[in-house]
Amino acid sequence: MDKWKAFFASLGAVIVPMFEYLYGRDEAVIGFMTAVLFFVVLDWMSGISAAKQDNSYGSRYGLEGIWRTFFILLLPAGGHLLDVVFKMPGLIFGALSLGTLYHVIQSMVANSIRAGWGQWIPLPVFNWIINWVKSELDKKMERAESRKGADQP
């Protein structure tokens, strides 16, 4: 086995048991957390694009976003651990996971609109989406306006 194979095998031997301990080993849990991670990546992509579009990209704010994302991804883990403590069938995990997924998708949609990607959506659907993410979009635009030109890489 070469060095890289050994490295990734060792990494998997550590990460998989940690994941199962924090989130559980049910197939639905793995699918749900994969979906959350997928939408987090889309949120980051749309957020970076939106920040570059409105000239509010700042490395310090982006680095702080890593900690925010890490925190958000740990919320369902905390829910699973509480479910284990209280011997519940995944209720807290489910609630925190759904809330996390809802927040991440709303953030991704707001970032996509800021990035100018909403032009391909039919107008009635676009109007409904705007109403759905209005408060998130307003906060993001206000934050972007306050960061313009500050902390440019």
PDB file of C-alpha atoms in Angstrom:
ATOM      1  CA  MET A   1       0.000   0.000   0.000  1.00  0.00           C
ATOM      2  CA  ASP A   2       1.476   3.372  -0.948  1.00  0.00           C
ATOM      3  CA  LYS A   3       1.549   6.397   1.363  1.00  0.00           C
ATOM      4  CA  TRP A   4      -1.606   8.031  -0.025  1.00  0.00           C
ATOM      5  CA  LYS A   5      -3.696   4.881   0.249  1.00  0.00           C
ATOM      6  CA  ALA A   6      -2.511   4.408   3.823  1.00  0.00           C
ATOM      7  CA  PHE A   7      -3.265   8.052   4.606  1.00  0.00           C
ATOM      8  CA  PHE A   8      -6.822   7.918   3.259  1.00  0.00           C
ATOM      9  CA  ALA A   9      -7.501   4.510   4.830  1.00  0.00           C
ATOM     10  CA  SER A  10      -6.344   5.879   8.193  1.00  0.00           C
ATOM     11  CA  LEU A  11      -8.412   9.021   7.725  1.00  0.00           C
ATOM     12  CA  GLY A  12     -11.489   6.914   6.968  1.00  0.00           C
ATOM     13  CA  ALA A  13     -10.811   4.720   9.993  1.00  0.00           C
ATOM     14  CA  VAL A  14     -10.987   7.840  12.175  1.00  0.00           C
ATOM     15  CA  ILE A  15     -13.721   9.863  10.431  1.00  0.00           C
ATOM     16  CA  VAL A  16     -16.342   7.146   9.905  1.00  0.00           C
ATOM     17  CA  PRO A  17     -16.569   6.067  13.568  1.00  0.00           C
ATOM     18  CA  MET A  18     -16.584   9.746  14.628  1.00  0.00           C
ATOM     19  CA  PHE A  19     -19.424  10.460  12.179  1.00  0.00           C
ATOM     20  CA  GLU A  20     -21.405   7.450  13.387  1.00  0.00           C
ATOM     21  CA  TYR A  21     -20.891   8.449  17.013  1.00  0.00           C
ATOM     22  CA  LEU A  22     -21.963  12.067  16.419  1.00  0.00           C
ATOM     23  CA  TYR A  23     -24.808  11.555  13.947  1.00  0.00           C
ATOM     24  CA  GLY A  24     -25.799   7.879  14.161  1.00  0.00           C
ATOM     25  CA  ARG A  25     -25.440   5.098  11.632  1.00  0.00           C
ATOM     26  CA  ASP A  26     -28.934   4.909  10.165  1.00  0.00           C
ATOM     27  CA  GLU A  27     -29.176   5.118   6.371  1.00  0.00           C
ATOM     28  CA  ALA A  28     -31.593   8.058   6.635  1.00  0.00           C
ATOM     29  CA  VAL A  29     -29.094   9.952   8.820  1.00  0.00           C
ATOM     30  CA  ILE A  30     -26.301   9.461   6.298  1.00  0.00           C
ATOM     31  CA  GLY A  31     -28.582  10.555   3.453  1.00  0.00           C
ATOM     32  CA  PHE A  32     -29.836  13.584   5.346  1.00  0.00           C
ATOM     33  CA  MET A  33     -26.390  14.760   6.406  1.00  0.00           C
ATOM     34  CA  THR A  34     -25.109  14.220   2.856  1.00  0.00           C
ATOM     35  CA  ALA A  35     -27.945  16.452   1.615  1.00  0.00           C
ATOM     36  CA  VAL A  36     -27.107  19.106   4.230  1.00  0.00           C
ATOM     37  CA  LEU A  37     -23.431  19.013   3.229  1.00  0.00           C
ATOM     38  CA  PHE A  38     -24.394  19.191  -0.470  1.00  0.00           C
ATOM     39  CA  PHE A  39     -26.474  22.327   0.105  1.00  0.00           C
ATOM     40  CA  VAL A  40     -23.757  23.864   2.296  1.00  0.00           C
ATOM     41  CA  VAL A  41     -21.352  23.530  -0.642  1.00  0.00           C
ATOM     42  CA  LEU A  42     -23.934  25.150  -2.946  1.00  0.00           C
ATOM     43  CA  ASP A  43     -24.466  27.907  -0.362  1.00  0.00           C
ATOM     44  CA  TRP A  44     -20.725  28.602  -0.241  1.00  0.00           C
ATOM     45  CA  MET A  45     -20.488  28.632  -4.060  1.00  0.00           C
ATOM     46  CA  SER A  46     -23.421  31.016  -4.422  1.00  0.00           C
ATOM     47  CA  GLY A  47     -22.198  33.171  -1.500  1.00  0.00           C
ATOM     48  CA  ILE A  48     -18.717  33.591  -2.985  1.00  0.00           C
ATOM     49  CA  SER A  49     -20.223  34.410  -6.379  1.00  0.00           C
ATOM     50  CA  ALA A  50     -22.651  36.932  -4.849  1.00  0.00           C
ATOM     51  CA  ALA A  51     -19.884  38.602  -2.828  1.00  0.00           C
ATOM     52  CA  LYS A  52     -17.732  38.972  -5.924  1.00  0.00           C
ATOM     53  CA  GLN A  53     -20.752  40.242  -7.889  1.00  0.00           C
ATOM     54  CA  ASP A  54     -21.547  43.035  -5.417  1.00  0.00           C
ATOM     55  CA  ASN A  55     -17.885  43.664  -4.555  1.00  0.00           C
ATOM     56  CA  SER A  56     -18.252  42.744  -0.872  1.00  0.00           C
ATOM     57  CA  TYR A  57     -15.876  39.769  -0.855  1.00  0.00           C
ATOM     58  CA  GLY A  58     -13.765  39.805   2.302  1.00  0.00           C
ATOM     59  CA  SER A  59     -11.356  37.105   3.398  1.00  0.00           C
ATOM     60  CA  ARG A  60     -11.910  37.735   7.117  1.00  0.00           C
ATOM     61  CA  TYR A  61     -15.677  37.347   6.792  1.00  0.00           C
ATOM     62  CA  GLY A  62     -15.133  34.210   4.691  1.00  0.00           C
ATOM     63  CA  LEU A  63     -12.863  32.677   7.317  1.00  0.00           C
ATOM     64  CA  GLU A  64     -15.448  33.387   9.998  1.00  0.00           C
ATOM     65  CA  GLY A  65     -17.926  31.587   7.747  1.00  0.00           C
ATOM     66  CA  ILE A  66     -15.954  28.380   8.160  1.00  0.00           C
ATOM     67  CA  TRP A  67     -16.628  28.455  11.912  1.00  0.00           C
ATOM     68  CA  ARG A  68     -20.310  29.316  11.324  1.00  0.00           C
ATOM     69  CA  THR A  69     -20.643  26.385   8.942  1.00  0.00           C
ATOM     70  CA  PHE A  70     -18.865  24.035  11.356  1.00  0.00           C
ATOM     71  CA  PHE A  71     -21.267  25.155  14.105  1.00  0.00           C
ATOM     72  CA  ILE A  72     -24.310  24.654  11.875  1.00  0.00           C
ATOM     73  CA  LEU A  73     -23.145  21.161  10.852  1.00  0.00           C
ATOM     74  CA  LEU A  74     -22.688  20.183  14.500  1.00  0.00           C
ATOM     75  CA  LEU A  75     -26.272  21.129  15.484  1.00  0.00           C
ATOM     76  CA  PRO A  76     -27.768  17.835  14.192  1.00  0.00           C
ATOM     77  CA  ALA A  77     -24.951  15.941  15.938  1.00  0.00           C
ATOM     78  CA  GLY A  78     -25.957  17.576  19.209  1.00  0.00           C
ATOM     79  CA  GLY A  79     -29.539  16.554  18.481  1.00  0.00           C
ATOM     80  CA  HIS A  80     -28.487  12.937  17.973  1.00  0.00           C
ATOM     81  CA  LEU A  81     -26.481  12.940  21.195  1.00  0.00           C
ATOM     82  CA  LEU A  82     -29.500  14.323  23.105  1.00  0.00           C
ATOM     83  CA  ASP A  83     -31.705  11.669  21.491  1.00  0.00           C
ATOM     84  CA  VAL A  84     -29.308   9.015  22.804  1.00  0.00           C
ATOM     85  CA  VAL A  85     -29.291  10.546  26.301  1.00  0.00           C
ATOM     86  CA  PHE A  86     -33.094  10.787  26.468  1.00  0.00           C
ATOM     87  CA  LYS A  87     -33.617   7.489  24.582  1.00  0.00           C
ATOM     88  CA  MET A  88     -35.689   9.196  21.891  1.00  0.00           C
ATOM     89  CA  PRO A  89     -36.122   7.837  18.353  1.00  0.00           C
ATOM     90  CA  GLY A  90     -34.292  10.675  16.560  1.00  0.00           C
ATOM     91  CA  LEU A  91     -36.790  13.447  17.272  1.00  0.00           C
ATOM     92  CA  ILE A  92     -34.277  16.118  18.300  1.00  0.00           C
ATOM     93  CA  PHE A  93     -31.892  15.094  15.511  1.00  0.00           C
ATOM     94  CA  GLY A  94     -34.752  15.339  13.020  1.00  0.00           C
ATOM     95  CA  ALA A  95     -35.887  18.752  14.224  1.00  0.00           C
ATOM     96  CA  LEU A  96     -32.374  20.229  14.216  1.00  0.00           C
ATOM     97  CA  SER A  97     -31.541  18.602  10.876  1.00  0.00           C
ATOM     98  CA  LEU A  98     -34.661  19.955   9.182  1.00  0.00           C
ATOM     99  CA  GLY A  99     -34.061  23.405  10.667  1.00  0.00           C
ATOM    100  CA  THR A 100     -30.451  23.329   9.483  1.00  0.00           C
ATOM    101  CA  LEU A 101     -31.424  22.201   5.995  1.00  0.00           C
ATOM    102  CA  TYR A 102     -34.140  24.872   5.779  1.00  0.00           C
ATOM    103  CA  HIS A 103     -31.698  27.608   6.848  1.00  0.00           C
ATOM    104  CA  VAL A 104     -28.967  26.474   4.448  1.00  0.00           C
ATOM    105  CA  ILE A 105     -31.342  26.243   1.462  1.00  0.00           C
ATOM    106  CA  GLN A 106     -32.814  29.668   2.262  1.00  0.00           C
ATOM    107  CA  SER A 107     -29.301  31.142   2.482  1.00  0.00           C
ATOM    108  CA  MET A 108     -28.288  29.447  -0.785  1.00  0.00           C
ATOM    109  CA  VAL A 109     -31.350  30.808  -2.597  1.00  0.00           C
ATOM    110  CA  ALA A 110     -30.758  34.337  -1.252  1.00  0.00           C
ATOM    111  CA  ASN A 111     -27.096  34.169  -2.306  1.00  0.00           C
ATOM    112  CA  SER A 112     -28.109  32.895  -5.754  1.00  0.00           C
ATOM    113  CA  ILE A 113     -30.446  35.851  -6.209  1.00  0.00           C
ATOM    114  CA  ARG A 114     -27.690  38.255  -5.087  1.00  0.00           C
ATOM    115  CA  ALA A 115     -25.359  36.590  -7.590  1.00  0.00           C
ATOM    116  CA  GLY A 116     -27.860  37.319 -10.377  1.00  0.00           C
ATOM    117  CA  TRP A 117     -28.786  33.698 -11.037  1.00  0.00           C
ATOM    118  CA  GLY A 118     -32.538  34.292 -10.633  1.00  0.00           C
ATOM    119  CA  GLN A 119     -32.957  35.475 -14.213  1.00  0.00           C
ATOM    120  CA  TRP A 120     -33.623  31.934 -15.454  1.00  0.00           C
ATOM    121  CA  ILE A 121     -36.591  31.363 -13.144  1.00  0.00           C
ATOM    122  CA  PRO A 122     -40.127  32.134 -14.411  1.00  0.00           C
ATOM    123  CA  LEU A 123     -41.418  35.397 -12.911  1.00  0.00           C
ATOM    124  CA  PRO A 124     -44.280  33.952 -10.772  1.00  0.00           C
ATOM    125  CA  VAL A 125     -41.917  31.381  -9.233  1.00  0.00           C
ATOM    126  CA  PHE A 126     -39.228  34.036  -8.797  1.00  0.00           C
ATOM    127  CA  ASN A 127     -41.679  36.334  -6.962  1.00  0.00           C
ATOM    128  CA  TRP A 128     -42.693  33.480  -4.632  1.00  0.00           C
ATOM    129  CA  ILE A 129     -39.001  32.710  -3.957  1.00  0.00           C
ATOM    130  CA  ILE A 130     -38.247  36.385  -3.259  1.00  0.00           C
ATOM    131  CA  ASN A 131     -41.056  36.490  -0.697  1.00  0.00           C
ATOM    132  CA  TRP A 132     -39.776  33.277   0.908  1.00  0.00           C
ATOM    133  CA  VAL A 133     -36.193  34.554   1.329  1.00  0.00           C
ATOM    134  CA  LYS A 134     -36.939  38.272   1.745  1.00  0.00           C
ATOM    135  CA  SER A 135     -35.673  38.656   5.320  1.00  0.00           C
ATOM    136  CA  GLU A 136     -32.558  36.546   4.631  1.00  0.00           C
ATOM    137  CA  LEU A 137     -31.894  38.465   1.418  1.00  0.00           C
ATOM    138  CA  ASP A 138     -32.324  41.834   3.172  1.00  0.00           C
ATOM    139  CA  LYS A 139     -29.831  40.809   5.894  1.00  0.00           C
ATOM    140  CA  LYS A 140     -27.316  39.574   3.320  1.00  0.00           C
ATOM    141  CA  MET A 141     -27.581  42.747   1.245  1.00  0.00           C
ATOM    142  CA  GLU A 142     -27.217  44.938   4.333  1.00  0.00           C
ATOM    143  CA  ARG A 143     -24.137  42.956   5.435  1.00  0.00           C
ATOM    144  CA  ALA A 144     -22.677  43.097   1.930  1.00  0.00           C
ATOM    145  CA  GLU A 145     -23.183  46.863   1.768  1.00  0.00           C
ATOM    146  CA  SER A 146     -21.391  47.318   5.093  1.00  0.00           C
ATOM    147  CA  ARG A 147     -18.430  45.154   3.945  1.00  0.00           C
ATOM    148  CA  LYS A 148     -17.894  46.708   0.506  1.00  0.00           C
ATOM    149  CA  GLY A 149     -14.276  47.499  -0.012  1.00  0.00           C
ATOM    150  CA  ALA A 150     -13.293  46.350   3.498  1.00  0.00           C
ATOM    151  CA  ASP A 151     -10.763  43.534   3.988  1.00  0.00           C
ATOM    152  CA  GLN A 152     -10.215  42.857   0.290  1.00  0.00           C
ATOM    153  CA  PRO A 153      -7.755  40.007  -0.383  1.00  0.00           C
TER     154      PRO A 153
END
